[in-house]
Structures are given as C-alpha cells and as structure tokens.
Short mmCIF file of C-alpha atoms and ligand atoms in Angstrom, two decimals:
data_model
loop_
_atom_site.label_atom_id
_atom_site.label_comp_id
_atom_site.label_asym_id
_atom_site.label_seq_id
_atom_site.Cartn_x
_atom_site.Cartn_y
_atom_site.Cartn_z
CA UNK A 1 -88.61 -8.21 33.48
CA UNK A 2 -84.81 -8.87 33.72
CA UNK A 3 -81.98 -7.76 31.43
CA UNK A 4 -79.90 -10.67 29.01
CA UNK A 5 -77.40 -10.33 27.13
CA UNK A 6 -77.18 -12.35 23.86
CA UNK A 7 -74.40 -12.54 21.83
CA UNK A 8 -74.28 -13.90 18.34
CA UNK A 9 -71.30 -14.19 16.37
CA UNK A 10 -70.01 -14.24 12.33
CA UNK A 11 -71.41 -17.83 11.88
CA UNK A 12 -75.17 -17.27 12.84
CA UNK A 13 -75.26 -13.84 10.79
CA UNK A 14 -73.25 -15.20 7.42
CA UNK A 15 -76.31 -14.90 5.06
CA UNK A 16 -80.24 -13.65 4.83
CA UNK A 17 -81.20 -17.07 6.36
CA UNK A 18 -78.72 -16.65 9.26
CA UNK A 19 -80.44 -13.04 10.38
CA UNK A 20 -83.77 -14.07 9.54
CA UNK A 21 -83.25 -17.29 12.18
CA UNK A 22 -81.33 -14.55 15.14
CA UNK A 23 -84.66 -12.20 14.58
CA UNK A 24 -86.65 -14.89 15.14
CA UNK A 25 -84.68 -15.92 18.49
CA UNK A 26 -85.06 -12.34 19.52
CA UNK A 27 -88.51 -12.42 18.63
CA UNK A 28 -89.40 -15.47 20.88
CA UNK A 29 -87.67 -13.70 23.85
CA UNK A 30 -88.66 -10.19 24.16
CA UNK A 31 -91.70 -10.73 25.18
CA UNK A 32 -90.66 -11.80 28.73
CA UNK A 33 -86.90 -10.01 29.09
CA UNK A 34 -85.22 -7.32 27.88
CA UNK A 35 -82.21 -7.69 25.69
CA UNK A 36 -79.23 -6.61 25.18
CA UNK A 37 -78.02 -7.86 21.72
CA UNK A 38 -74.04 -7.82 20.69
CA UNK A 39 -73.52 -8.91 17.05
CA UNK A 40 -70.00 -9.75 15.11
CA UNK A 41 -69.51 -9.39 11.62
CA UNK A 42 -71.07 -11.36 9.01
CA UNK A 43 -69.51 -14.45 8.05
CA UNK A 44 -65.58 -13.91 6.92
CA UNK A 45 -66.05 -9.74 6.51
CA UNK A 46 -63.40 -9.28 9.20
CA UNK A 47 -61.25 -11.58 7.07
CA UNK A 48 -61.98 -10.18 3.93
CA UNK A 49 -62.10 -6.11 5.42
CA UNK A 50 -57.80 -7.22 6.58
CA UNK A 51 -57.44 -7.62 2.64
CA UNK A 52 -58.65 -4.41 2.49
CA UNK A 53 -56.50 -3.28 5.17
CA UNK A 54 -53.20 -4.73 3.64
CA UNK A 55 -53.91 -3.70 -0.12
CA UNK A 56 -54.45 -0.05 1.11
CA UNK A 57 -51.12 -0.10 2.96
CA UNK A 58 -49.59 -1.48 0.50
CA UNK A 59 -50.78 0.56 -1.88
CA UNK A 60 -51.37 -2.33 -4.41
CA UNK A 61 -54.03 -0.99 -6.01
CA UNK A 62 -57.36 -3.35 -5.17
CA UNK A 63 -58.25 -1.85 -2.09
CA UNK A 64 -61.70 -0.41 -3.67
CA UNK A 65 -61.88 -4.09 -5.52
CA UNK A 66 -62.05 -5.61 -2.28
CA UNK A 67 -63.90 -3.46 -0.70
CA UNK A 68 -66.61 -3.40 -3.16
CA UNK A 69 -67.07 -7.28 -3.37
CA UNK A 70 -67.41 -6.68 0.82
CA UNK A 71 -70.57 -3.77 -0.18
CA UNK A 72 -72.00 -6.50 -2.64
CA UNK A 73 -71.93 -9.47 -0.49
CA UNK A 74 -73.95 -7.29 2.62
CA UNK A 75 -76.27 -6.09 -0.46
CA UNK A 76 -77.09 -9.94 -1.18
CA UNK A 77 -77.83 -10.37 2.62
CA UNK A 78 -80.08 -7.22 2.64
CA UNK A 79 -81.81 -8.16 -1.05
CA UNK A 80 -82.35 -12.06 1.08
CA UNK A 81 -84.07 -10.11 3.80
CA UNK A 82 -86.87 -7.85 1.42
CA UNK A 83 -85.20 -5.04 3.67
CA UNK A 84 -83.21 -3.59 0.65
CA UNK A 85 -84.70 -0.01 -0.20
CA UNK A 86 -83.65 3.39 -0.69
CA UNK A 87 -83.64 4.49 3.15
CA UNK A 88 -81.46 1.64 4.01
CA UNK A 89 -79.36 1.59 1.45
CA UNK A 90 -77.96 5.24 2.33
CA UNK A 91 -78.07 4.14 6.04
CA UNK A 92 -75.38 1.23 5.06
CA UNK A 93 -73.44 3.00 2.40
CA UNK A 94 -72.62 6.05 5.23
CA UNK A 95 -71.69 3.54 7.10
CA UNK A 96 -69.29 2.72 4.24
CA UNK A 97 -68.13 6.17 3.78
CA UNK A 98 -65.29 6.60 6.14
CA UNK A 99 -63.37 3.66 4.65
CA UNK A 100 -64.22 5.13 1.33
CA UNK A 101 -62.31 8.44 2.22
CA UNK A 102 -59.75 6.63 3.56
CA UNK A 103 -58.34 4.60 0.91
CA UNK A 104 -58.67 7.43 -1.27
CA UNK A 105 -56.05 8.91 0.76
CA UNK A 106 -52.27 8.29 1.05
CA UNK A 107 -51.70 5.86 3.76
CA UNK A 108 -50.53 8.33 6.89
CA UNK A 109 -50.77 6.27 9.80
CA UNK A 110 -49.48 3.22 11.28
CA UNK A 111 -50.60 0.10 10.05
CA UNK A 112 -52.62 -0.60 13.44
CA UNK A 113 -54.32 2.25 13.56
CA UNK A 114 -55.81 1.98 10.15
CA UNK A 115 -56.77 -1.69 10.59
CA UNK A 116 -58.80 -0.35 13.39
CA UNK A 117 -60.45 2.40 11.45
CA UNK A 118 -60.82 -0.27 8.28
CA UNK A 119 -61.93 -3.04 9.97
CA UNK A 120 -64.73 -1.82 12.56
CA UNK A 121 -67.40 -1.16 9.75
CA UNK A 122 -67.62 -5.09 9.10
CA UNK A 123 -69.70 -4.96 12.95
CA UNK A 124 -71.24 -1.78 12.54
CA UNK A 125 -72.80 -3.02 9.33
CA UNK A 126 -73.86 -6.44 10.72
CA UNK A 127 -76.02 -4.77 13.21
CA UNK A 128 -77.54 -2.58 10.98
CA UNK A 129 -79.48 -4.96 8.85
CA UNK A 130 -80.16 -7.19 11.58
CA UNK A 131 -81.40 -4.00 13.26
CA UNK A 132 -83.79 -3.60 10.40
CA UNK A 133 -84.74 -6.65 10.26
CA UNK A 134 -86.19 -7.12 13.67
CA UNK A 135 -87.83 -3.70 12.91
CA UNK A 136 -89.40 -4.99 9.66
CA UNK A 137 -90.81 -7.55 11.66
CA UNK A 138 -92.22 -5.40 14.26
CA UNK A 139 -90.20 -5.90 17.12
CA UNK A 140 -89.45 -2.75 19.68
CA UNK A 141 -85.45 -2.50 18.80
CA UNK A 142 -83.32 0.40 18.91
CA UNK A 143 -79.85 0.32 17.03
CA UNK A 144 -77.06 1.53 19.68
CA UNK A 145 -73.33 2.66 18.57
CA UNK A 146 -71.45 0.83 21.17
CA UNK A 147 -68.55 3.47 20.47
CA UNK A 148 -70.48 5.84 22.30
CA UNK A 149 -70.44 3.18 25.69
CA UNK A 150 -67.27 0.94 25.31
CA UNK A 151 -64.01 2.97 26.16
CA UNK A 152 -60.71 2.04 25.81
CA UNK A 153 -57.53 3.39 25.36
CA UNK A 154 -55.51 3.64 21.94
CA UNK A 155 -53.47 0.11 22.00
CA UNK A 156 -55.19 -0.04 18.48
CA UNK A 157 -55.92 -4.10 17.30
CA UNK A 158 -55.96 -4.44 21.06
CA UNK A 159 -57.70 -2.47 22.79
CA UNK A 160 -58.03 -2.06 27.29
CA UNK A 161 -60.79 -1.38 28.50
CA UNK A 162 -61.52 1.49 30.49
CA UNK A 163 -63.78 0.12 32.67
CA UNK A 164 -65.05 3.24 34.94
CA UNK A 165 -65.46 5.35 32.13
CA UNK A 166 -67.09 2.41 30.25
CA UNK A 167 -69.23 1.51 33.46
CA UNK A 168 -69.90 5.65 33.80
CA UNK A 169 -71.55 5.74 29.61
CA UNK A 170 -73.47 2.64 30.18
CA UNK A 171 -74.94 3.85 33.20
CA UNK A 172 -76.19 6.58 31.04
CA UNK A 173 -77.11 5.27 28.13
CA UNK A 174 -78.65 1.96 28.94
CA UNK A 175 -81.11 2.20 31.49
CA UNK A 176 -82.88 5.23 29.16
CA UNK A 177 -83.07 2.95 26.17
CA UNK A 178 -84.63 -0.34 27.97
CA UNK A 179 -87.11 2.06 29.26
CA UNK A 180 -88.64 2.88 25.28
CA UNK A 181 -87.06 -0.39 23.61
CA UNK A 182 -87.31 -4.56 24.57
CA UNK A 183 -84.29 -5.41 22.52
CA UNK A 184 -81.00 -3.18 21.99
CA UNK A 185 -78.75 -4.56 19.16
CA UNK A 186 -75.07 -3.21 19.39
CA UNK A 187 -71.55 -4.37 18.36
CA UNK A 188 -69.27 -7.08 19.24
CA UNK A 189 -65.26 -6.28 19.18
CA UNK A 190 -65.14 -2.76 18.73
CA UNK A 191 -64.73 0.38 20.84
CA UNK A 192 -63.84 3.90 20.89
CA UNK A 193 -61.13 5.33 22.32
CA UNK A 194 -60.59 8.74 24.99
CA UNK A 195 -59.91 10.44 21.86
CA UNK A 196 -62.41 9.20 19.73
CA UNK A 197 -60.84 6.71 17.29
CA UNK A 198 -62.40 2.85 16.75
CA UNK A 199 -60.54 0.47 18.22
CA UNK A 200 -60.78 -3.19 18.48
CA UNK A 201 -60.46 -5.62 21.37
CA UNK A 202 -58.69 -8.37 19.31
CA UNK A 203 -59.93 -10.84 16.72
CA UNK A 204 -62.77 -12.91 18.44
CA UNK A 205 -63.01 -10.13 20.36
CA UNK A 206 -67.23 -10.21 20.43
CA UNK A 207 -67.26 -12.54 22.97
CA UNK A 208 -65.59 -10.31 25.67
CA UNK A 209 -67.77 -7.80 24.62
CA UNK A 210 -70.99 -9.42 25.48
CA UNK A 211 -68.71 -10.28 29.18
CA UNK A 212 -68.08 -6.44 28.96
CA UNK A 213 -72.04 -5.62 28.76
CA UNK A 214 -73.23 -8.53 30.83
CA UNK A 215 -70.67 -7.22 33.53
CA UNK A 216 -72.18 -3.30 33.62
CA UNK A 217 -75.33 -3.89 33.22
CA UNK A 218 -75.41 -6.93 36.24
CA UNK A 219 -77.23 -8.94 33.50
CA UNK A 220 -79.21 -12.02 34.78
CA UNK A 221 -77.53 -14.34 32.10
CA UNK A 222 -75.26 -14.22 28.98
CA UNK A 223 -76.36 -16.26 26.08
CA UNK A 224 -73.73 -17.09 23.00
CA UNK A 225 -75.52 -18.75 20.43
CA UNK A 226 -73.07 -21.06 18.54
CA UNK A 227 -73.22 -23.16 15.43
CA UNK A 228 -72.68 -25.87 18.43
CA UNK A 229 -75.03 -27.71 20.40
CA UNK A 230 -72.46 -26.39 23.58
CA UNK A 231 -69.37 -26.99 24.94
CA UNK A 232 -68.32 -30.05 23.29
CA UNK A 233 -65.52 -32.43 24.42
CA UNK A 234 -63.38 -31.27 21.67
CA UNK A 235 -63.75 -29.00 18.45
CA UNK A 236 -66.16 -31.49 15.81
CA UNK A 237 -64.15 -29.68 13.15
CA UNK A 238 -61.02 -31.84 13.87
CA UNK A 239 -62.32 -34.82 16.27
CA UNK A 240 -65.39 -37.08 15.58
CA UNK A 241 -67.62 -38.72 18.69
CA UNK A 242 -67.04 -35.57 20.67
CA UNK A 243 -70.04 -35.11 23.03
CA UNK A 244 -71.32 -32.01 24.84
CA UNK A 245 -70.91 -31.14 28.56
CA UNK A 246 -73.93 -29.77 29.82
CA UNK A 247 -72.15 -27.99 32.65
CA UNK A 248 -68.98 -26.66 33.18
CA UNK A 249 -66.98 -24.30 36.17
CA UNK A 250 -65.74 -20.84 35.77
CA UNK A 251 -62.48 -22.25 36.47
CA UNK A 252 -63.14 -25.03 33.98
CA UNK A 253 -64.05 -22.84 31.22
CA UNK A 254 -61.15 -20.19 31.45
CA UNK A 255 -58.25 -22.89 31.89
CA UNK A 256 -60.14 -24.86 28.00
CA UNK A 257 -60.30 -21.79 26.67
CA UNK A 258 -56.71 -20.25 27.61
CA UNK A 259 -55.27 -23.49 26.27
CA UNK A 260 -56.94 -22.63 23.26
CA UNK A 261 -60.13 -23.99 22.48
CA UNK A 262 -61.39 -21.68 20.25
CA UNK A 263 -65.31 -21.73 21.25
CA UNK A 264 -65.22 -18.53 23.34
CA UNK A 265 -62.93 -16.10 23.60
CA UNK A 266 -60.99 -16.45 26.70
CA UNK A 267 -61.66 -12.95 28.01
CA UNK A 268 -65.05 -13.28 28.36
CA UNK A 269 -65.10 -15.17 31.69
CA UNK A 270 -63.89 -13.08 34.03
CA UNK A 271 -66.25 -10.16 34.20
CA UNK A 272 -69.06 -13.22 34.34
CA UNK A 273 -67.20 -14.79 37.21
CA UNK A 274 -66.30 -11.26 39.02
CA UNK A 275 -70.33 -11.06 39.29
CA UNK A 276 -71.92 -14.66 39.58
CA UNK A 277 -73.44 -14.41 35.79
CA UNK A 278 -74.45 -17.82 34.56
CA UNK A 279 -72.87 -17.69 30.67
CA UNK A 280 -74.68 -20.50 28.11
CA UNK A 281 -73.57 -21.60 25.17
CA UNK A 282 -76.39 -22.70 23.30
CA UNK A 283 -77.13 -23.25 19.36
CA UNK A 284 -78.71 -21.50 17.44
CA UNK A 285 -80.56 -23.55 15.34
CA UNK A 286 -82.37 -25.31 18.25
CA UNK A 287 -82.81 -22.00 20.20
CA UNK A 288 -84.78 -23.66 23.07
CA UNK A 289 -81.80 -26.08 23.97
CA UNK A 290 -80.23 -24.80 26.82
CA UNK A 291 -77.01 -25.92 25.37
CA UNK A 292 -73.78 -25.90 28.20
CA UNK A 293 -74.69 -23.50 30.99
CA UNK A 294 -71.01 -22.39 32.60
CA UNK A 295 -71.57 -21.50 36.34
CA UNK A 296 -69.55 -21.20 39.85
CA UNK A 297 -69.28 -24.85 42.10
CA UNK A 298 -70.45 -27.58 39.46
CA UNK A 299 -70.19 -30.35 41.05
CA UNK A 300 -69.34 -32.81 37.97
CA UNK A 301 -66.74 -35.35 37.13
CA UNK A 302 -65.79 -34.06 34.10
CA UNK A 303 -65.04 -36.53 31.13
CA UNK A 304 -61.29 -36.04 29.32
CA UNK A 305 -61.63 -32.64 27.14
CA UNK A 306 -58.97 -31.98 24.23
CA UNK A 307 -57.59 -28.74 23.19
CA UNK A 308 -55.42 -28.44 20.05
CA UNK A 309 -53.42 -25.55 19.33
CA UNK A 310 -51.94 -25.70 15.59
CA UNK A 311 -49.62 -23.71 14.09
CA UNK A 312 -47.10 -23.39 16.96
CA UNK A 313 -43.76 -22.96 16.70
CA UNK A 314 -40.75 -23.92 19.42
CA UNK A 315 -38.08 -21.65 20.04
CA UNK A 316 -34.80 -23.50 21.53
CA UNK A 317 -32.67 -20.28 23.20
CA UNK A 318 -29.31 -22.03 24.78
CA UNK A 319 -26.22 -20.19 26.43
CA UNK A 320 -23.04 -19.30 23.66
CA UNK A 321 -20.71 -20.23 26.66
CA UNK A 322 -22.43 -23.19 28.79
CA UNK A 323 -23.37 -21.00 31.77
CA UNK A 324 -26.52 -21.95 33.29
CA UNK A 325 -29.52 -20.24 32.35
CA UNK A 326 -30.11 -18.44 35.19
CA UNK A 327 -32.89 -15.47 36.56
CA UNK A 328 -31.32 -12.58 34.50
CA UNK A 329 -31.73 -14.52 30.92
CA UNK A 330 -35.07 -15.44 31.91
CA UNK A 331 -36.16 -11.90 32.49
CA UNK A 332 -34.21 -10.66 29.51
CA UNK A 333 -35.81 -13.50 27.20
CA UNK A 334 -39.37 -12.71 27.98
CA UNK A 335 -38.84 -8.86 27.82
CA UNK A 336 -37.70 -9.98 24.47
CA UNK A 337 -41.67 -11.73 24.62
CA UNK A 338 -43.13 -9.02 25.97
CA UNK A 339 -42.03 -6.48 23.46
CA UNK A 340 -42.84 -8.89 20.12
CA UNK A 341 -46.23 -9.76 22.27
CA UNK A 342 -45.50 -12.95 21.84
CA UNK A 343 -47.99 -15.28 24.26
CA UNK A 344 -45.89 -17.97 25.69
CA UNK A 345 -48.12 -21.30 25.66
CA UNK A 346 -45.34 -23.90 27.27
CA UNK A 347 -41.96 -23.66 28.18
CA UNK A 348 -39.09 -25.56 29.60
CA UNK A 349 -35.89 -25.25 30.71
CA UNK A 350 -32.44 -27.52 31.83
CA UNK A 351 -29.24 -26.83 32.92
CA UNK A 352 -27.89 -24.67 29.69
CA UNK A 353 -30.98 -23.81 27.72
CA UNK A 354 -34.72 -22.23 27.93
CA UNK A 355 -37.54 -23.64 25.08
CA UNK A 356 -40.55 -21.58 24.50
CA UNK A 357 -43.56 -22.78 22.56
CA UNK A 358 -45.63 -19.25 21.30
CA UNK A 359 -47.71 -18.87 18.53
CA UNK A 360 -45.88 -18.61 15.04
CA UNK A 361 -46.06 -15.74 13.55
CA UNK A 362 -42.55 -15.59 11.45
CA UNK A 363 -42.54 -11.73 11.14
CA UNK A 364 -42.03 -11.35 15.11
CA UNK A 365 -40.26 -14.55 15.98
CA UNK A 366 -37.75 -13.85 13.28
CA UNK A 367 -37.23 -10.63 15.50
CA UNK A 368 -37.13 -12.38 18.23
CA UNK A 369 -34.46 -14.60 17.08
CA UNK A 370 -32.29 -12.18 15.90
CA UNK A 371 -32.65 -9.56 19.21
CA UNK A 372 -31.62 -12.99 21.53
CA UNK A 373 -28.65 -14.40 18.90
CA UNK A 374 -26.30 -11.89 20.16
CA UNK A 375 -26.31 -13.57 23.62
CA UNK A 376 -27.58 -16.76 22.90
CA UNK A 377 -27.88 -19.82 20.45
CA UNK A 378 -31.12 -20.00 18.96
CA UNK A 379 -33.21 -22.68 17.30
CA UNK A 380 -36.52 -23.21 15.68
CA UNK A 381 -39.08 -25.70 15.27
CA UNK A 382 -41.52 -24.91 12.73
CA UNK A 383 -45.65 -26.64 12.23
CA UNK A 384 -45.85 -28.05 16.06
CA UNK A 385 -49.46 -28.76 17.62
CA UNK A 386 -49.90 -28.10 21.14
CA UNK A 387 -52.12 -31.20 22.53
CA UNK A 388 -53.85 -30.09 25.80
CA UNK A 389 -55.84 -32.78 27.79
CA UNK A 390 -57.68 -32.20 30.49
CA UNK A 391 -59.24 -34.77 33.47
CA UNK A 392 -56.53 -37.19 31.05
CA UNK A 393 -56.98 -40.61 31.04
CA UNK A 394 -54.37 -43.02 29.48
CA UNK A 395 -56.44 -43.96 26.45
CA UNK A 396 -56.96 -40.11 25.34
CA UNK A 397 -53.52 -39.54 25.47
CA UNK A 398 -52.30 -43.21 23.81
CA UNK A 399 -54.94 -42.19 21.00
CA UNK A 400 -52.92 -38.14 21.02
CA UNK A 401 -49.33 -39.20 20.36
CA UNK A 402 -50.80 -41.95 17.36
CA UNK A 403 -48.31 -40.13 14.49
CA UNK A 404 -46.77 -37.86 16.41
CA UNK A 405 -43.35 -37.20 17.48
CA UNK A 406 -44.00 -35.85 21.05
CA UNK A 407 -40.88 -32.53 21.57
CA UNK A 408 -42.44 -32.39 25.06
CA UNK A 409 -44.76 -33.18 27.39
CA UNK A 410 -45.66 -31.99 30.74
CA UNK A 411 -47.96 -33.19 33.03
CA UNK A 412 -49.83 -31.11 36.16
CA UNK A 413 -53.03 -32.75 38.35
CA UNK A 414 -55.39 -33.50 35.92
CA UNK A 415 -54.01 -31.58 32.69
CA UNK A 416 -51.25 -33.09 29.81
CA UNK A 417 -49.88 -30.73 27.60
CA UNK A 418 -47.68 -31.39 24.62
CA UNK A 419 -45.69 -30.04 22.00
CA UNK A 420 -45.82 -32.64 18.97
CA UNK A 421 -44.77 -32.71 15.43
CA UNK A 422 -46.04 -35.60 12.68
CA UNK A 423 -43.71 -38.62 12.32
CA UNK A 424 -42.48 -37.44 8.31
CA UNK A 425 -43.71 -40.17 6.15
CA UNK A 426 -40.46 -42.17 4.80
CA UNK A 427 -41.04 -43.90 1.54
CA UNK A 428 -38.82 -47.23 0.78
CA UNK A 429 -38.18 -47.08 -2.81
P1 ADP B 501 -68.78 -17.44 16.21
O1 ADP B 501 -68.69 -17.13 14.75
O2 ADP B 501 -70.17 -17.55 16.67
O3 ADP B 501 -67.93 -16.56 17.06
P2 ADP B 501 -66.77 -19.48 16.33
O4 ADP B 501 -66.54 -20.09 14.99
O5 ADP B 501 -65.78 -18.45 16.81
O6 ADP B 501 -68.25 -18.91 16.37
O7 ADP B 501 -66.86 -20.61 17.46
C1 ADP B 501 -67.62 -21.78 17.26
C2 ADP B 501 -66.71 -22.90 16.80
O8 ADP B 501 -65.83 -23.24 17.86
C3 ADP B 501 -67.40 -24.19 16.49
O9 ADP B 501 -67.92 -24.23 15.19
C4 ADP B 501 -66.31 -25.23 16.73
O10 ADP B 501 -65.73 -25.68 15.52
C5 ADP B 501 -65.26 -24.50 17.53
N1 ADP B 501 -64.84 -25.20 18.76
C6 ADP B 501 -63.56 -25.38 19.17
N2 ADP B 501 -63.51 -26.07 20.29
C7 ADP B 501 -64.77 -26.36 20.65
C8 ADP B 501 -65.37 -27.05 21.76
N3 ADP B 501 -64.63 -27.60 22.73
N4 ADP B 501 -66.72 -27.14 21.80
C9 ADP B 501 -67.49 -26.59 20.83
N5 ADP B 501 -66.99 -25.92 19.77
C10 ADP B 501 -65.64 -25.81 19.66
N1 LIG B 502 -65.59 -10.06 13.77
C1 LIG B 502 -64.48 -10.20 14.68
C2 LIG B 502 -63.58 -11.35 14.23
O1 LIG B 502 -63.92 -12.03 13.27
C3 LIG B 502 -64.90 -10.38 16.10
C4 LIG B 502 -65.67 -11.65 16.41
O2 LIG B 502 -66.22 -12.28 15.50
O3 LIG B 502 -65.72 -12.01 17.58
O4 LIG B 502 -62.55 -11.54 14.80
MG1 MG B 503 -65.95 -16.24 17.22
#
C-alpha cells in the first residue's frame, strides 16, 4: 500500500453535497492506498471568520453576530449530512469555544496575532464534519490536529515553517496512525507555533500544506481536487475557450503560479520538486479524471498560457534633484519593500527614476509613499492589471492590449509581462 496525499480546498467542502461527494472520493480510494487528507475551510468561512476578526478589534459590537451566522451556516452543512446529534454538536461547539472567550475579552494583542487565533477554527471545523462523515459511512478515519505536527515560528498571518521540528512530529505521529487508520483527515493553512499559539501560513495557504505533508511523509503523489478539470490555459472565470494542459514542468508550474495564477498556491511546488512527487490537479466532480499531472522533464510544447493579476498598483519613485538612480536608492527603496512586505511583481528603471508594480494594498503603499517622499518624488497609478503570457504568440498578445493602455511591457524568452490600465471611455456629447 503506498501513502497519498489529497488535498481539497473551500470550494469542494462549501455545503452537505460538497462533503458528501469528498467522502465518497475517499471512499473509492482507501481501499488500495493510504491517505493522508488536508482540508481548507468551508466555502467563504475564512472570509467571513476576518469579519469576525475586524469587528472584535474594532470593538464594533457584531463580533458574536458574525460569528454566530459562521456556527449556523456549519450547522446547515452538518443537518445536510444526517451527522447532526448531540455528540457532535459539543465536539464542534468546543471547537468554537476559544473564539467565544476571546471576543468576550478586551482586545490585548496585536491585530495579527488574534487573526491567527480567530481565524484557524474555520479549518479545524471543516475537518471535523468531514471527519464524521467518512466515519458515518464506515470508513477507517482518524481526525488528526495538524497543530500537534506542523511547526512554525510566530510570524503570525505568515507563518515559516520549521521544517526539522515539523519533519521530527510527523515522524512520530504519522507512521503510528496509518498503522490503525486507511485515511487521516487533517488541516490545510494552519500551524502551531514553538510556543504553542495557531498560526497560519497565509491565505491559500492549504495548498502548501498538502506540499508540507507530501514532502515528510515521501508521499507517492499529491492530489488537489479542484472545481477545474486541471490546469487550464487561463482562469475560465475571466477568459472563455481556455483548454486544459494535461502536463506541465515543475519549472512550468512555479513560474504560472508566481505570476499569479491563482489555481495553486505558489508554495506548494517546491517541497514536491525537492523530492520527485508527481502533484495532480484533478476535479472533483469527475474524480477518476486524472486531470493535469505536474512532473520533472515534460517534454511538451506548451500552448500560450495567460496570467492576470488585478488590482495592482504602480509606484513611480524619481530623484528630487536629477541624480541618477543609482545602487544605494535601490537598496534603500526595497528596504522600504521589505519592511511594508510589499511583493514586487515588475519593475523598471531609466536614467532618473525606479517604477515598481506590487500589489495594492493602500494602507502600506500609502506608507510607503510617505517613508520614500522625503528623498524622492513619488507617484501612483491606481486599478492596473498585470498581463503575463507565457510561450506568447503575437495573436495572444494583439487580443491582451484590445482596451488597454499598456504602462509597460517587458519581454524575456518565451514570457510577456505587462502593466495595463483600460482606455477611459470618452463620451462625445
Ligand atoms: P480551492 O477552494 O479548492 O482552493 P481555488 O478557488 O483556490 O480552489 O482555485 C481554483 C480556481 O482557480 C478555479 O475555480 C479557477 O477559477 C482558478 N484559476 C485561476 N487560474 C487558473 C488556471 N490557469 N487553471 C485552472 N484554474 C484557474
Ligand atoms: N481557508 C484558507 C483561505 O481561504 C486557506 C485555503 O483555503 O487554502 O485562505
Ligand atoms: Mg484555494
């Protein structure tokens, strides 16, 4: 028997129907492998448990409102699966109780610390029901708190990973349980740190996680089970005709993904690649498809794949007294990054000025801005796209620029990347 891991994220848990279909894909593979299960939050609860988050901070009174529609909506799921009775109820609602405490509190800590605290019950929750769901239904599961095998240190709402310790608890742990149990189910995107606290490995974080376990245990194969058929040749949210790629490089994958396609977190492929693991991304609701399987060495002309980035925002930092933007405003500009963490997607520079393109977030950049305006002149450009294209053609990126004011373009072997704006509609009275 060999060991998988199988990740499934918010989409294929967001109602009864979605956990009744992910015990059913569990079902039809335990019988020949073991499996190691990682499961994200249902649906939009990680959304919906940051309301929480900000209304306790903010101490604007609906903390427990939101909260409590979060407790109703898993009590729908769990009423969907016949799994709703007195034994799991209490199971759940101590799950519940540490938030409860906490917002009856005054807020003491820093704001990321208490997201992490707030925000980890929306996974440890998930798993529960779909843990007794797959029990309902007779399969040989056990439920394990992955805060007693992922470590990481306290950079709360972005958490390292401590990988010996991590490696040292899962070494422990793991082995034991596959010896009584078929399928472990766990949690995606959460962690616990040296001194015992949750923390989280960043939103989408789930992903990495299942790199994280795939990586320790030397898993055969990591599975994520989309609401996709695969790796498609762009997201089918935003572009129509897009078709899948049934193979795709290591390399490949990471350089989509760091550009920003949003259909794995970009963390997740390193660990695979450090160790050979074949990672698929397969669908869910056709769980014998064996969707995009991302390897080392394909050997495939790939066709062009597009990458769009939205809400982007350019930052235009030029010398007060025309000197050339030299080594030492470089390195003070992106310790100016570094410290507002902001992740620099494209940048440029000519004789007398340096242009960034990061993500906008207003709180930080307007930090930014004002930390760099005592040395420099600095300019913003609000609602930009980044447009990534990779193995280009000329068509793809004709079809790109259609309504677009292009702010810049770069272009490197087989990859064009641009900063664009749309052309403001102008009205002739
Ligand atoms: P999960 O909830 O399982 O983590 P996500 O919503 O994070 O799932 O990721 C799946 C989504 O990624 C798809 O529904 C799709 O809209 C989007 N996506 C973006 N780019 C691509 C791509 N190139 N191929 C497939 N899906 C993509
Ligand atoms: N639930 C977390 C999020 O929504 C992690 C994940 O889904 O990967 O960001
Ligand atoms: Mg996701």
């Amino acid at each position: 028997m060999s060991l998988k891991v199988f990740k499934f994220g918010g989409a294929s848990v967001k109602d009864a129907n979605g956990v009744q279909n992910v015990a059913k894909i569990l079902n039809a593979h335990s019988s020949k492998d073991k499996i190691l299960t990682v499961v994200s939050a249902t649906g939009k609860t990680t959304n919906a448990l940051e309301l929480v988050v900000q209304s306790y901070y903010n101490q604007d009174g609906k903390a427990n409102e939101h909260l409590q529609s979060i407790k109703n909506d898993h009590v729908s799921i769990m009423q969907g699966l016949d799994i709703f009775n007195e034994e799991i109820a209490a199971d759940i609602s101590d799950t519940f109780v540490e938030i409860d405490w906490m917002i009856e509190d005054e807020v003491q800590d820093g704001f990321n610390y208490i997201y992490d605290q707030i925000v980890s019950v929306g996974e440890l929750v998930s798993s529960k029901i779909l843990y007794h769901r797959c029990k309902k239904e007779g399969l040989n599961v056990c439920w394990l708190d992955v805060r007693d095998v992922l470590i990481t240190d306290n950079s709360y709402r972005e958490a390292k990973v401590l990988w010996n310790d991590t490696q040292k608890r899962m070494d422990e742990r793991i082995n034991d349980l596959f010896g009584k149990f078929d399928i472990i189910i766990t949690q995606g995107f959460i962690g616990c740190s040296t001194e015992n606290f949750n923390t989280t490995l960043g939103r989408e974080g789930s992903d990495f996680t299942a790199g994280i376990f795939s990586y320790c245990l030397d898993a055969e194969s990591l599975s994520i089970w989309k609401d996709v058929p695969g790796i498609l040749t762009a997201d089918p949210r935003l572009f129509e005709n897009v078709t899948k790629i049934d193979r795709l490089d290591y390399r490949e994958a990471i350089e989509m993904t760091y550009f920003g396609a949003k259909v794995i977190h970009p963390k997740t492929i390193k660990p695979l690649q450090n160790k050979n693991i074949p990672l698929y991304v397969r669908p869910f609701n056709d769980y014998l498809s064996e969707g995009t399987l991302i390897t080392s060495n394909v050997d495939t002309v790939y066709p062009p794949v597009i990458v769009i980035e939205s809400g982007q925002a350019l930052i235009h930092i030029s010398t007060k007294d025309f000197s050339f933007v030299a080594e030492e405003h470089l390195s003070e500009i992106f310790e100016r990054l570094d410290t507002y963490k902001l992740k620099v997607n494209m940048m440029r520079n000519t004789a007398i000025s340096f242009s960034v393109a990061v993500q906008n977030d207003p709180k930080k950049i307007s930090k930014l801005m004002e930390d760099l305006s005592m040395n420099y002149n600095v300019l913003k450009d609000d609602d930009l796209e980044l447009i990534t294209v990779r193995h280009y053609d000329d068509a793809t990126v004709t079809r790109m620029k259609e309504g677009k004011i292009v702010l810049f373009e770069e272009t490197f072997r087989q990859t064009v990347r641009m900063a664009v704006k749309d052309i403001p509609v102008v009205k002739r009275k």
